[in-house]
Amino acid sequence: MFGFKLKEKDINTKARCGLITTAHGNVETPAFMPVGTQATVKTMTPGDLEEMGFQMMIVNAYHLYLRPGHQLVKEMGGLQKFMGWNKPVTTDSGGFQVLSLAKTRKIHEHGISFQSHLDGSSHLLTPQKAIEIQEYLNSDIMMCLDECPPVDAPKEYIDKAVELTTKWAKECRHSKTDETKALFGIVQGGVHEDLRQKSMDQLMELNFEGYSIGGLGIGEDSEETYQTTEFCLNTLPENKVRYLMGIGRPTDIVEAVSKGVDLFDCVIPTRNARNGNVFTNNGKIVIKNAQYSNDKSQLDEKCGCYTCTNFSRAYLRHLFLAGELLSHRLLTLHNLYFYASLMKRIRESIVQGKFEELRRDFSGKENEE
Amino acid sequence: MFGFKLKEKDINTKARCGLITTAHGNVETPAFMPVGTQATVKTMTPGDLEEMGFQMMIVNAYHLYLRPGHQLVKEMGGLQKFMGWNKPVTTDSGGFQVLSLAKTRKIHEHGISFQSHLDGSSHLLTPQKAIEIQEYLNSDIMMCLDECPPVDAPKEYIDKAVELTTKWAKECRHSKTDETKALFGIVQGGVHEDLRQKSMDQLMELNFEGYSIGGLGIGEDSEETYQTTEFCLNTLPENKVRYLMGIGRPTDIVEAVSKGVDLFDCVIPTRNARNGNVFTNNGKIVIKNAQYSNDKSQLDEKCGCYTCTNFSRAYLRHLFLAGELLSHRLLTLHNLYFYASLMKRIRESIVQGKFEELRRDFSGKENEE
């Protein structure tokens, strides 16, 4: 059921448009997936996300395994039915969250043992288990269990993590029972080109439906992120989906698209919203700032989202300072709308042969620190 | 600009339908006003409230006076423009909140001095100030400053509070500058009929556009609430709006409507939602209960709200236990929809001469503790 077709290639860069097909519908790429960690994109309904034009969501296998449990989600008809989101869903394997969130986690050859960050209960996440969880969740695009070492790990350690990631990837490949779903291999290797090459060579032998670039956006500088991404994209097969995991400032997305990335996910638009940091076409707005206290204008004059068409900066500042939940909702809506619009513009510009223009225009707009 | 017309009177009870007209639109009564304490009904957009059929909101003068300040709201074009709610707004005077929330508050003949619960700053709320605040907010229905004594206050104290409330009501009446707005007098007197009578006699001399029954729902038992309400309604003029302040369990509303109340406000539907307590046509649901963990049915089989048409009890339980903001949003939407539907059914039943039937049916449905 899963498929991917390249539709357009940019003439000036390596940017590309494609179409992912799944059992739950299609996804035009390059695409951004809003992050629904606990089976919900915080404050947003599925209806909100659909209206903005998002076609796929990413959900967290680790969190749902612990609560409410993947068996329960299966019993409820899978994530789509459970969440009321009748569209494609990507899941991560849980590996990254186990390593970053769980207590006393320990990496063995056969998997990762850890204690739940919720109640301290003991668990073992093996490659087989990671696939079972994701199949029970009814994910359309699953991830292999991988090991993502810290950015400052010694090269020998990163090399070992590549080996283990390949071993687990094989076991995941063999554990998969549902042919309608896609399974992506995750490339590791830090910022070392030889290790990245080794990781890719080993994974590509297993012929995954797509490839994720993991282990970036964890503390290395932007130049290293871009270089490593570019290096990987020069090797990864052109006819497969390329997913750059967890990276997603707007300028990162435009840069990565120019190198040939198809899929993105990132908590930045949603988390920034809850912290009062707003993306606009004229740069970042920190909504709590006093300069907006009596500002009648909308967040972004070029934006057509519900927040911008109905509320002033002054009102949004008031909601934020008053700690009102509506602030989180309205700013999340706006930031995600900004991302959805950006992806749409990117796709259109590639089709029209104008991506390089967009990229040039975009780099001047400072939405980042 | 403000007006009130009686449209229908029930044949069996004192229930009545009417139409309030204001500069910002009409309100069919009996009506329930969702509470937008800080210029927002928590988690809801104005669009949500309109879709549910609400025609008026109540907003808190005390909170907005302290933050963002009534001058700012005036500068922004009044509450309607500020909130993006182009419909009628009622405001309370702030008196009740000063007495319940503020620190070291002290009641004088000329007003209430208090310290802000936000930053400890010192303020004086006089009748003149209460009107200034509400006029700046651009309220359609304003309240006089009143003193609401605790339920266990000695009768002599409550008598004194009635006197002071009348004195302040006179001063509010004289301070009002905007003829397009309505000003309601607030009846006090605890559960003492002679004091209630005195309060009403004194207020009615001032010929307010409507009368609020205050000082109830603060700890007296339900029978006392109903008796005192009924006593007041037998005296208050039939051609004026009668507003029962702050009381609003569903059965309270049906009872009070049967005695002739036109307007309600209450935090119960919104606060209960955030605590996971859900109103349904078959009684209350406590969503965190284990019995709903794999319950595929909707909250209320008879409900057509967005929450009920899209999500299972199992999913809503998961969101609640995971502390997700979407839980607050979806349960608030459902509870308010329940209230909006109840008010619609009440109005229709009065027009059709079937209110007594609704009241009989309703008393069996236990949504309360």
XYZ file of C-alpha atoms in Angstrom:
738
model
C 0.000 0.000 0.000
C 2.917 2.350 0.722
C 4.508 4.057 -2.228
C 6.559 7.077 -3.247
C 6.739 8.796 -6.614
C 9.041 11.644 -7.531
C 6.994 14.304 -9.324
C 9.265 17.269 -9.979
C 12.911 18.124 -9.611
C 14.126 21.676 -9.217
C 16.447 22.835 -11.984
C 18.818 24.849 -9.798
C 19.002 22.825 -6.583
C 18.367 19.272 -5.462
C 14.900 20.190 -4.196
C 12.173 17.801 -5.283
C 8.434 17.262 -5.120
C 6.957 13.835 -4.600
C 3.865 11.977 -3.527
C 3.746 9.463 -0.703
C 0.806 7.044 -0.884
C -0.375 5.139 2.180
C -3.351 3.083 3.304
C -4.727 6.265 4.907
C -4.198 8.716 2.066
C -1.523 10.667 0.237
C 1.131 13.131 1.338
C 2.624 15.718 -0.966
C 6.308 16.279 -0.292
C 8.294 18.166 0.851
C 6.044 17.857 3.895
C 6.196 18.927 7.504
C 4.628 16.626 10.100
C 3.218 18.309 13.206
C 4.327 16.467 16.331
C 1.550 14.685 18.246
C 3.719 13.282 21.041
C 0.920 11.791 23.137
C -1.531 11.191 20.248
C -2.426 14.887 20.081
C -0.753 17.946 18.618
C -1.000 20.065 21.752
C -4.189 22.230 21.772
C -5.073 21.362 18.149
C -7.926 19.210 16.892
C -7.477 16.974 13.845
C -9.935 19.340 12.141
C -7.607 22.295 12.757
C -4.663 20.422 11.226
C -6.632 19.294 8.191
C -7.875 22.816 7.559
C -4.296 24.089 7.589
C -3.423 21.525 4.953
C -1.316 19.050 6.922
C -1.520 15.545 5.481
C 0.519 13.516 7.981
C 1.227 13.650 11.704
C 4.067 12.075 13.678
C 3.305 10.349 16.945
C 5.548 9.031 19.666
C 5.752 5.252 20.124
C 7.540 5.529 23.488
C 4.897 7.759 25.043
C 1.963 5.724 23.725
C 3.573 2.431 24.721
C 3.684 3.709 28.315
C 0.311 5.479 28.207
C -2.337 4.423 27.240
C -0.488 1.326 25.947
C -0.153 0.129 22.352
C -2.513 -2.798 22.994
C -5.249 -0.364 23.930
C -4.664 1.758 20.830
C -4.883 -1.423 18.735
C -8.113 -2.386 20.468
C -9.484 1.070 19.656
C -8.815 0.518 15.954
C -5.346 2.058 15.669
C -4.080 5.600 15.993
C -6.205 7.029 13.191
C -9.473 5.937 14.804
C -8.216 6.689 18.323
C -7.157 10.248 17.489
C -9.959 10.981 15.018
C -7.295 11.645 12.363
C -8.235 9.759 9.216
C -4.925 10.445 7.502
C -1.400 9.039 7.418
C 0.601 8.736 10.619
C 4.335 8.344 11.078
C 5.733 6.934 14.310
C 9.216 6.974 15.670
C 10.538 3.797 17.248
C 10.770 5.214 20.739
C 14.528 4.808 20.853
C 15.317 8.500 20.946
C 12.828 9.162 23.773
C 13.982 6.179 25.810
C 17.510 7.550 25.683
C 16.509 11.136 26.468
C 13.566 10.749 28.878
C 13.624 7.401 30.642
C 15.437 6.777 33.910
C 18.381 4.406 34.363
C 18.251 3.256 30.760
C 20.885 0.776 29.646
C 21.809 -0.202 26.106
C 22.380 -3.919 25.457
C 23.010 -5.793 22.212
C 19.412 -7.002 22.242
C 17.691 -3.733 23.127
C 17.339 -0.943 25.682
C 16.193 -1.606 29.236
C 14.734 1.404 31.008
C 12.410 2.647 33.682
C 9.313 4.641 32.748
C 9.571 8.396 33.371
C 5.919 8.214 34.464
C 5.936 5.567 37.180
C 9.405 4.013 37.324
C 8.195 0.657 35.996
C 10.807 -1.485 34.202
C 10.685 -2.129 30.461
C 12.773 -3.583 27.667
C 12.592 -2.103 24.198
C 13.917 -4.540 21.598
C 13.818 -4.142 17.806
C 11.000 -6.723 17.743
C 9.086 -4.814 20.411
C 9.564 -1.505 18.582
C 7.928 -3.020 15.490
C 5.146 -4.648 17.505
C 4.338 -1.312 19.154
C 4.288 0.567 15.868
C 2.220 -2.085 14.095
C -0.289 -2.094 16.950
C -0.460 1.700 16.695
C -1.276 1.188 12.991
C 1.466 3.517 11.856
C 1.806 4.154 8.128
C 5.524 4.916 8.325
C 7.449 3.129 11.067
C 11.014 3.695 12.208
C 13.656 1.111 13.060
C 14.990 1.133 16.589
C 18.284 3.028 16.565
C 20.897 4.349 18.928
C 21.519 8.077 18.785
C 24.712 8.878 20.717
C 25.278 12.326 22.259
C 26.945 14.914 20.037
C 30.144 14.832 22.126
C 30.536 11.028 22.155
C 33.966 9.710 21.067
C 34.137 8.585 17.449
C 34.678 4.945 18.485
C 31.444 5.064 20.458
C 29.548 6.535 17.503
C 30.998 3.783 15.323
C 29.659 1.158 17.731
C 26.254 2.896 17.696
C 26.229 2.639 13.894
C 26.924 -1.106 14.130
C 24.191 -1.612 16.709
C 21.755 0.520 14.686
C 22.394 -1.701 11.660
C 21.936 -4.885 13.718
C 18.641 -3.578 15.093
C 17.552 -2.376 11.647
C 17.953 -5.933 10.307
C 15.938 -7.330 13.192
C 13.239 -4.702 12.668
C 13.125 -5.567 8.953
C 12.571 -9.222 9.798
C 10.030 -8.537 12.538
C 7.740 -6.502 10.346
C 4.553 -8.429 9.529
C 2.355 -5.821 7.853
C 3.209 -5.225 4.209
C 0.897 -2.218 3.899
C 3.161 -0.198 6.185
C 6.515 1.373 5.388
C 9.613 0.903 7.518
C 12.415 3.450 7.379
C 16.021 2.806 8.330
C 17.699 5.522 10.410
C 21.141 6.679 9.361
C 23.496 7.417 12.261
C 27.187 8.334 12.407
C 27.300 11.774 14.005
C 29.130 14.348 11.910
C 31.675 11.800 10.641
C 31.335 11.228 6.921
C 32.992 7.794 6.973
C 30.591 6.580 9.666
C 27.579 8.058 7.873
C 28.734 6.299 4.688
C 29.094 3.006 6.526
C 25.660 3.404 8.115
C 24.026 4.146 4.772
C 25.790 1.301 2.947
C 24.659 -1.187 5.566
C 21.067 0.099 5.701
C 20.672 0.348 1.929
C 21.426 -3.368 1.677
C 18.242 -3.941 3.626
C 16.258 -1.973 1.021
C 13.987 0.078 3.267
C 10.965 1.972 1.941
C 12.633 5.188 3.044
C 15.607 6.546 4.964
C 15.715 8.820 7.965
C 18.679 10.957 8.825
C 18.954 10.737 12.595
C 21.497 11.973 15.085
C 21.383 15.608 13.983
C 19.985 18.709 15.642
C 21.345 17.492 18.993
C 23.900 20.196 19.655
C 26.178 20.304 16.604
C 26.358 23.650 14.797
C 24.124 24.441 11.821
C 26.958 24.174 9.310
C 27.655 20.608 10.459
C 23.950 19.784 10.261
C 23.729 21.035 6.694
C 26.979 19.387 5.589
C 26.101 16.022 7.072
C 22.599 16.186 5.614
C 24.010 16.999 2.195
C 26.551 14.221 2.454
C 23.824 11.679 3.257
C 21.543 12.878 0.482
C 24.277 12.383 -2.102
C 24.289 8.673 -1.282
C 20.693 7.848 -0.366
C 18.654 6.493 -3.304
C 16.727 9.112 -5.240
C 13.576 7.036 -5.530
C 13.125 6.694 -1.770
C 11.715 9.120 0.784
C 14.355 11.029 2.760
C 13.299 12.166 6.214
C 15.402 14.584 8.266
C 14.397 13.787 11.840
C 13.553 16.459 14.384
C 15.055 19.422 12.542
C 12.777 22.241 11.616
C 13.515 25.906 12.028
C 12.080 27.528 8.900
C 15.519 28.311 7.449
C 16.663 24.745 8.214
C 13.707 23.430 6.249
C 14.393 25.611 3.222
C 18.093 24.639 3.288
C 17.380 20.933 3.715
C 14.772 20.960 0.949
C 17.393 22.479 -1.356
C 19.553 19.425 -0.672
C 16.738 16.965 -1.372
C 14.925 16.261 1.927
C 11.257 15.183 1.603
C 10.001 14.908 5.176
C 10.348 16.970 8.343
C 9.082 16.952 11.903
C 9.880 19.340 14.711
C 8.363 20.583 17.975
C 9.552 24.141 17.326
C 6.299 25.625 15.940
C 4.169 24.132 18.722
C 6.591 24.551 21.618
C 7.543 28.075 20.601
C 3.855 28.958 20.501
C 3.365 27.874 24.097
C 6.380 29.984 25.044
C 4.917 32.993 23.250
C 7.373 32.949 20.331
C 5.639 33.578 17.058
C 6.817 33.041 13.479
C 5.942 35.727 10.960
C 6.954 36.681 7.444
C 8.770 39.646 8.987
C 10.646 37.708 11.637
C 10.024 36.476 15.145
C 7.606 38.112 17.585
C 7.993 37.636 21.337
C 4.401 38.271 22.273
C 4.998 39.171 25.920
C 7.062 42.205 24.958
C 5.657 45.535 26.136
C 5.814 46.984 22.618
C 2.733 44.919 21.708
C 0.613 46.022 24.674
C -1.603 48.306 22.583
C -0.731 46.987 19.138
C -3.927 46.608 17.130
C -2.288 44.873 14.186
C -2.397 41.150 13.547
C 0.601 38.919 14.263
C 1.549 38.720 10.596
C -0.043 41.058 8.079
C 0.367 38.482 5.323
C -1.228 35.640 7.283
C -4.789 34.412 6.758
C -5.077 32.088 9.759
C -7.984 32.281 12.238
C -5.748 33.935 14.829
C -4.554 36.656 12.470
C -7.977 37.358 10.989
C -9.632 37.720 14.394
C -7.224 38.972 17.040
C -4.752 41.774 17.685
C -1.265 41.429 19.082
C -2.510 43.349 22.128
C -5.186 40.743 22.859
C -2.794 37.832 22.293
C -0.273 39.463 24.621
C -2.984 39.826 27.251
C -3.946 36.139 26.936
C -0.309 35.074 27.191
C 0.430 37.197 30.255
C -2.795 36.045 31.904
C -1.666 32.434 31.389
C -4.802 31.673 29.407
C -5.008 28.353 27.546
C -6.488 30.176 24.560
C -3.080 31.820 24.113
C -1.459 28.409 23.560
C -4.219 27.423 21.165
C -4.202 30.605 19.075
C -0.408 30.897 18.858
C -0.031 27.173 18.049
C -2.604 27.566 15.299
C -0.721 30.516 13.867
C 2.743 28.935 14.026
C 1.536 25.700 12.431
C -0.299 27.681 9.755
C 2.979 29.468 9.082
C 4.689 26.088 8.598
C 1.878 24.685 6.442
C 2.025 27.793 4.235
C 5.806 27.578 4.002
C 5.640 23.944 2.838
C 2.957 24.813 0.298
C 5.045 27.692 -1.051
C 8.084 25.425 -1.206
C 6.182 22.792 -3.195
C 4.694 25.362 -5.557
C 8.027 27.077 -6.086
C 9.656 23.767 -7.017
C 6.920 23.024 -9.564
C 7.246 26.542 -10.974
C 11.044 26.422 -11.086
C 11.196 29.277 -8.587
C 12.541 27.516 -5.500
C 15.912 29.242 -5.683
C 14.085 32.595 -5.542
C 12.138 31.559 -2.472
C 15.309 30.327 -0.824
C 17.089 33.631 -1.507
C 14.162 35.698 -0.243
C 13.751 33.535 2.777
C 17.247 33.626 4.178
C 16.840 37.312 4.997
C 13.785 36.798 7.194
C 15.033 36.171 10.681
C 12.688 33.954 12.605
C 15.484 32.466 14.622
C 17.499 33.771 17.520
C -30.225 50.961 22.711
C -30.869 48.428 25.480
C -34.312 46.888 25.667
C -36.209 43.871 26.890
C -39.459 42.406 25.594
C -41.397 39.536 27.111
C -42.346 37.146 24.313
C -44.010 34.127 25.902
C -45.192 33.084 29.326
C -45.494 29.444 30.318
C -49.036 28.411 31.271
C -48.080 26.101 34.140
C -45.106 27.825 35.740
C -43.615 31.301 35.887
C -41.121 30.463 33.138
C -40.904 33.071 30.392
C -39.215 33.780 27.075
C -37.973 37.218 26.198
C -35.661 39.155 23.935
C -32.894 41.436 25.141
C -31.755 44.002 22.566
C -28.378 45.711 22.843
C -26.046 47.805 20.718
C -24.204 44.591 19.838
C -27.133 42.346 19.024
C -29.986 40.415 20.592
C -30.170 37.758 23.269
C -33.018 35.287 23.528
C -33.911 34.497 27.124
C -33.733 32.399 29.236
C -30.048 32.597 28.412
C -26.858 31.228 29.883
C -23.742 33.399 29.665
C -20.410 31.542 29.453
C -17.897 33.079 31.856
C -14.950 34.829 30.221
C -13.179 35.888 33.413
C -10.085 37.363 31.785
C -11.701 38.312 28.457
C -11.692 34.693 27.272
C -13.849 31.676 27.980
C -11.003 29.338 28.837
C -9.821 27.340 25.754
C -12.739 28.538 23.584
C -12.635 30.920 20.633
C -15.491 33.361 20.024
C -16.179 31.269 16.916
C -16.717 28.159 19.053
C -19.184 30.000 21.298
C -21.129 31.463 18.393
C -21.399 28.062 16.722
C -22.848 26.611 19.907
C -25.480 29.328 19.885
C -24.400 31.528 22.776
C -25.438 35.144 22.306
C -23.871 36.869 25.309
C -20.760 36.406 27.418
C -20.005 37.678 30.913
C -16.617 39.163 31.630
C -14.952 40.136 34.868
C -14.408 43.853 35.535
C -12.073 43.215 38.488
C -9.700 41.010 36.500
C -9.622 43.289 33.459
C -9.196 46.397 35.587
C -6.012 44.846 37.008
C -4.840 43.280 33.745
C -4.628 44.511 31.004
C -6.384 47.621 32.436
C -9.740 49.084 31.408
C -8.056 52.063 29.735
C -6.236 49.705 27.402
C -9.422 47.819 26.551
C -11.079 51.163 25.785
C -8.161 52.152 23.586
C -8.541 48.843 21.734
C -12.165 49.649 20.930
C -13.895 47.961 23.859
C -14.287 44.343 24.875
C -16.079 43.248 21.713
C -13.242 44.381 19.436
C -10.574 43.294 21.930
C -11.932 39.759 22.277
C -13.115 39.368 18.692
C -16.639 38.775 20.016
C -19.038 40.949 18.089
C -21.982 40.235 20.372
C -23.386 41.458 23.674
C -21.235 41.413 26.793
C -22.287 41.579 30.426
C -19.807 42.654 33.089
C -19.959 42.324 36.812
C -18.881 45.295 38.892
C -15.851 43.603 40.352
C -17.217 43.808 43.893
C -17.636 40.074 44.361
C -14.099 39.318 43.147
C -12.541 42.071 45.249
C -14.148 40.538 48.324
C -13.212 36.956 47.425
C -9.812 37.297 45.725
C -8.041 40.487 46.737
C -5.741 40.723 49.719
C -6.385 42.889 52.803
C -9.567 44.346 51.340
C -11.517 46.763 53.488
C -15.059 47.980 53.016
C -15.706 51.702 53.571
C -18.818 53.811 53.010
C -17.285 55.195 49.827
C -15.959 51.952 48.372
C -13.622 48.997 48.831
C -9.882 49.411 49.232
C -7.821 46.363 48.373
C -4.524 45.025 47.204
C -4.235 43.279 43.848
C -3.956 39.480 44.018
C -1.501 39.766 41.118
C 1.114 42.179 42.435
C -0.079 43.507 45.782
C -0.615 47.032 44.423
C -3.201 49.177 46.272
C -6.524 50.126 44.719
C -9.838 51.705 45.636
C -13.015 50.501 43.979
C -15.808 53.064 44.365
C -19.245 52.971 42.733
C -18.054 55.701 40.346
C -14.955 53.694 39.496
C -16.986 50.512 38.944
C -19.073 52.335 36.349
C -16.044 53.951 34.732
C -14.382 50.546 34.375
C -17.466 48.939 32.876
C -18.125 51.833 30.504
C -14.516 51.738 29.343
C -14.884 47.995 28.775
C -17.911 48.838 26.604
C -20.172 46.461 28.487
C -23.759 46.107 27.267
C -25.105 45.157 30.689
C -23.267 46.626 33.674
C -23.670 45.785 37.343
C -23.813 48.148 40.301
C -21.115 47.775 42.900
C -22.560 45.733 45.768
C -21.508 44.090 48.992
C -22.090 40.354 49.200
C -21.639 39.245 52.833
C -20.645 35.661 53.691
C -23.490 33.187 54.143
C -22.855 32.936 57.895
C -22.764 36.706 58.542
C -25.074 37.936 61.369
C -28.392 39.337 60.181
C -27.455 42.846 61.365
C -24.375 42.718 59.178
C -26.389 41.577 56.167
C -28.820 44.439 56.843
C -25.938 46.900 56.781
C -24.702 45.359 53.523
C -28.165 45.918 52.020
C -28.011 49.593 53.027
C -24.535 50.018 51.591
C -25.525 48.190 48.395
C -28.427 50.618 47.958
C -26.209 53.636 48.607
C -23.692 52.405 46.031
C -26.478 51.535 43.567
C -27.663 55.178 43.713
C -24.141 56.420 43.100
C -23.686 53.990 40.208
C -26.989 55.152 38.708
C -25.805 58.741 38.823
C -22.319 57.977 37.518
C -23.520 56.257 34.402
C -22.893 58.406 31.331
C -23.678 56.044 28.455
C -27.390 55.735 27.743
C -26.910 52.870 25.277
C -25.854 50.550 28.085
C -27.999 48.876 30.717
C -27.249 49.012 34.438
C -28.631 46.342 36.744
C -29.178 46.725 40.480
C -28.086 43.778 42.610
C -30.496 42.526 45.257
C -28.813 41.451 48.505
C -30.218 40.342 51.879
C -28.973 36.782 52.301
C -31.763 34.287 52.961
C -33.803 36.814 54.988
C -37.048 37.702 53.250
C -37.478 41.022 55.047
C -33.992 42.129 54.027
C -34.495 40.951 50.450
C -37.789 42.899 50.386
C -36.063 46.003 51.683
C -33.256 45.656 49.142
C -35.713 45.266 46.278
C -37.930 48.160 47.395
C -34.944 50.478 47.584
C -33.455 49.363 44.246
C -36.760 49.459 42.380
C -37.113 53.123 43.280
C -34.010 53.696 41.159
C -35.710 52.064 38.162
C -32.856 49.946 36.812
C -32.961 48.316 33.380
C -32.786 44.946 35.099
C -32.298 43.300 38.477
C -29.719 40.789 39.575
C -30.221 38.440 42.467
C -26.882 38.344 44.218
C -25.683 36.771 47.437
C -26.829 33.247 46.602
C -24.913 30.104 45.755
C -22.341 30.979 48.403
C -22.906 28.090 50.774
C -26.613 28.135 51.674
C -28.507 24.936 50.852
C -30.374 24.510 47.572
C -33.798 24.810 49.165
C -32.833 28.241 50.557
C -31.489 29.252 47.161
C -34.734 28.327 45.439
C -36.966 29.878 48.122
C -35.064 33.148 48.165
C -35.010 33.278 44.363
C -38.742 32.667 44.234
C -39.362 35.288 46.878
C -37.421 37.887 44.917
C -39.113 37.043 41.636
C -42.542 37.615 43.146
C -41.594 41.236 43.785
C -39.283 42.172 40.906
C -41.077 43.847 37.991
C -42.211 41.489 35.266
C -41.106 43.737 32.421
C -37.470 43.821 33.530
C -34.692 41.249 33.061
C -34.046 39.057 36.108
C -30.527 37.699 36.409
C -29.608 35.023 38.966
C -25.905 35.583 39.522
C -23.383 32.760 39.554
C -25.823 29.882 39.954
C -25.887 27.260 37.270
C -25.999 23.537 37.835
C -28.389 22.245 35.147
C -31.128 21.410 37.666
C -30.690 24.843 39.303
C -31.244 26.452 35.934
C -34.415 24.497 35.179
C -35.763 25.263 38.666
C -34.910 28.955 38.475
C -36.396 29.293 34.997
C -39.632 27.828 36.368
C -39.713 30.709 38.849
C -39.087 33.362 36.185
C -35.315 33.890 35.890
C -34.084 35.180 32.498
C -30.306 35.229 32.760
C -27.648 32.916 34.176
C -23.885 32.701 34.419
C -21.749 30.061 36.071
C -18.227 28.639 35.881
C -19.479 25.084 36.427
C -19.521 23.882 32.792
C -16.054 25.254 32.048
C -14.388 24.490 35.399
C -15.878 21.004 35.579
C -14.546 20.317 32.086
C -11.009 21.150 33.147
C -11.449 18.821 36.124
C -12.658 16.044 33.835
C -16.302 16.192 34.933
C -18.651 15.918 31.993
C -22.379 16.671 31.699
C -24.470 14.238 29.683
C -28.142 13.511 29.150
C -27.615 10.354 31.189
C -25.836 11.952 34.109
C -22.320 12.963 35.025
C -19.198 11.261 33.638
C -15.889 11.421 35.521
C -13.626 10.890 32.550
C -10.581 9.682 34.471
C -12.448 6.608 35.735
C -10.968 3.283 34.639
C -14.320 2.105 33.282
C -13.816 4.397 30.262
C -10.309 3.178 29.411
C -11.448 1.189 26.368
C -14.886 2.726 25.910
C -15.429 3.428 22.233
C -18.693 5.295 22.707
C -19.046 9.060 22.651
C -19.474 11.069 25.848
C -23.196 11.511 25.287
C -24.969 9.457 22.650
C -27.536 12.217 22.131
C -24.959 14.988 21.668
C -23.952 16.438 18.304
C -20.955 18.518 19.417
C -17.554 18.280 17.730
C -16.153 16.311 20.661
C -18.935 13.732 20.602
C -18.968 13.332 16.838
C -15.198 12.787 16.639
C -13.805 11.200 19.779
C -14.350 8.231 22.085
C -14.445 8.286 25.861
C -11.249 6.204 25.771
C -9.385 8.881 23.817
C -10.713 11.692 26.000
C -9.677 9.752 29.112
C -6.193 9.329 27.636
C -5.918 13.075 26.921
C -7.083 13.924 30.436
C -4.676 11.524 32.170
C -1.825 12.704 29.953
C -2.551 16.291 31.056
C -3.071 17.364 27.460
C -4.525 20.824 26.803
C -6.762 19.333 24.132
C -8.621 17.547 26.935
C -9.587 20.904 28.466
C -10.628 22.213 25.081
C -12.715 19.211 24.008
C -14.439 18.740 27.385
C -15.137 22.477 27.701
C -16.657 22.452 24.229
C -18.884 19.524 25.160
C -20.021 20.913 28.514
C -20.831 24.315 27.038
C -22.654 22.657 24.141
C -24.677 20.753 26.742
C -25.621 24.075 28.370
C -26.403 25.790 25.065
C -28.636 22.872 24.079
C -30.352 22.906 27.456
C -31.160 26.623 27.143
C -32.470 26.100 23.610
C -34.670 23.233 24.753
C -35.926 25.348 27.659
C -36.848 28.233 25.351
C -38.556 25.954 22.845
C -40.466 24.110 25.547
C -41.802 27.400 26.940
C -42.988 28.479 23.488
C -44.609 25.085 22.935
C -46.219 25.015 26.376
C -44.152 21.969 27.298
C -41.770 23.407 29.877
C -43.393 21.527 32.758
C -42.699 18.278 30.890
C -39.051 19.160 30.386
C -38.753 20.076 34.047
C -40.268 16.778 35.138
C -38.048 14.744 32.802
C -35.004 16.695 33.754
C -35.099 16.309 37.518
C -34.366 12.588 37.141
C -31.117 13.113 35.263
C -28.418 13.380 37.850
C -25.573 15.530 36.648
C -24.776 16.737 40.116
C -23.016 15.113 43.010
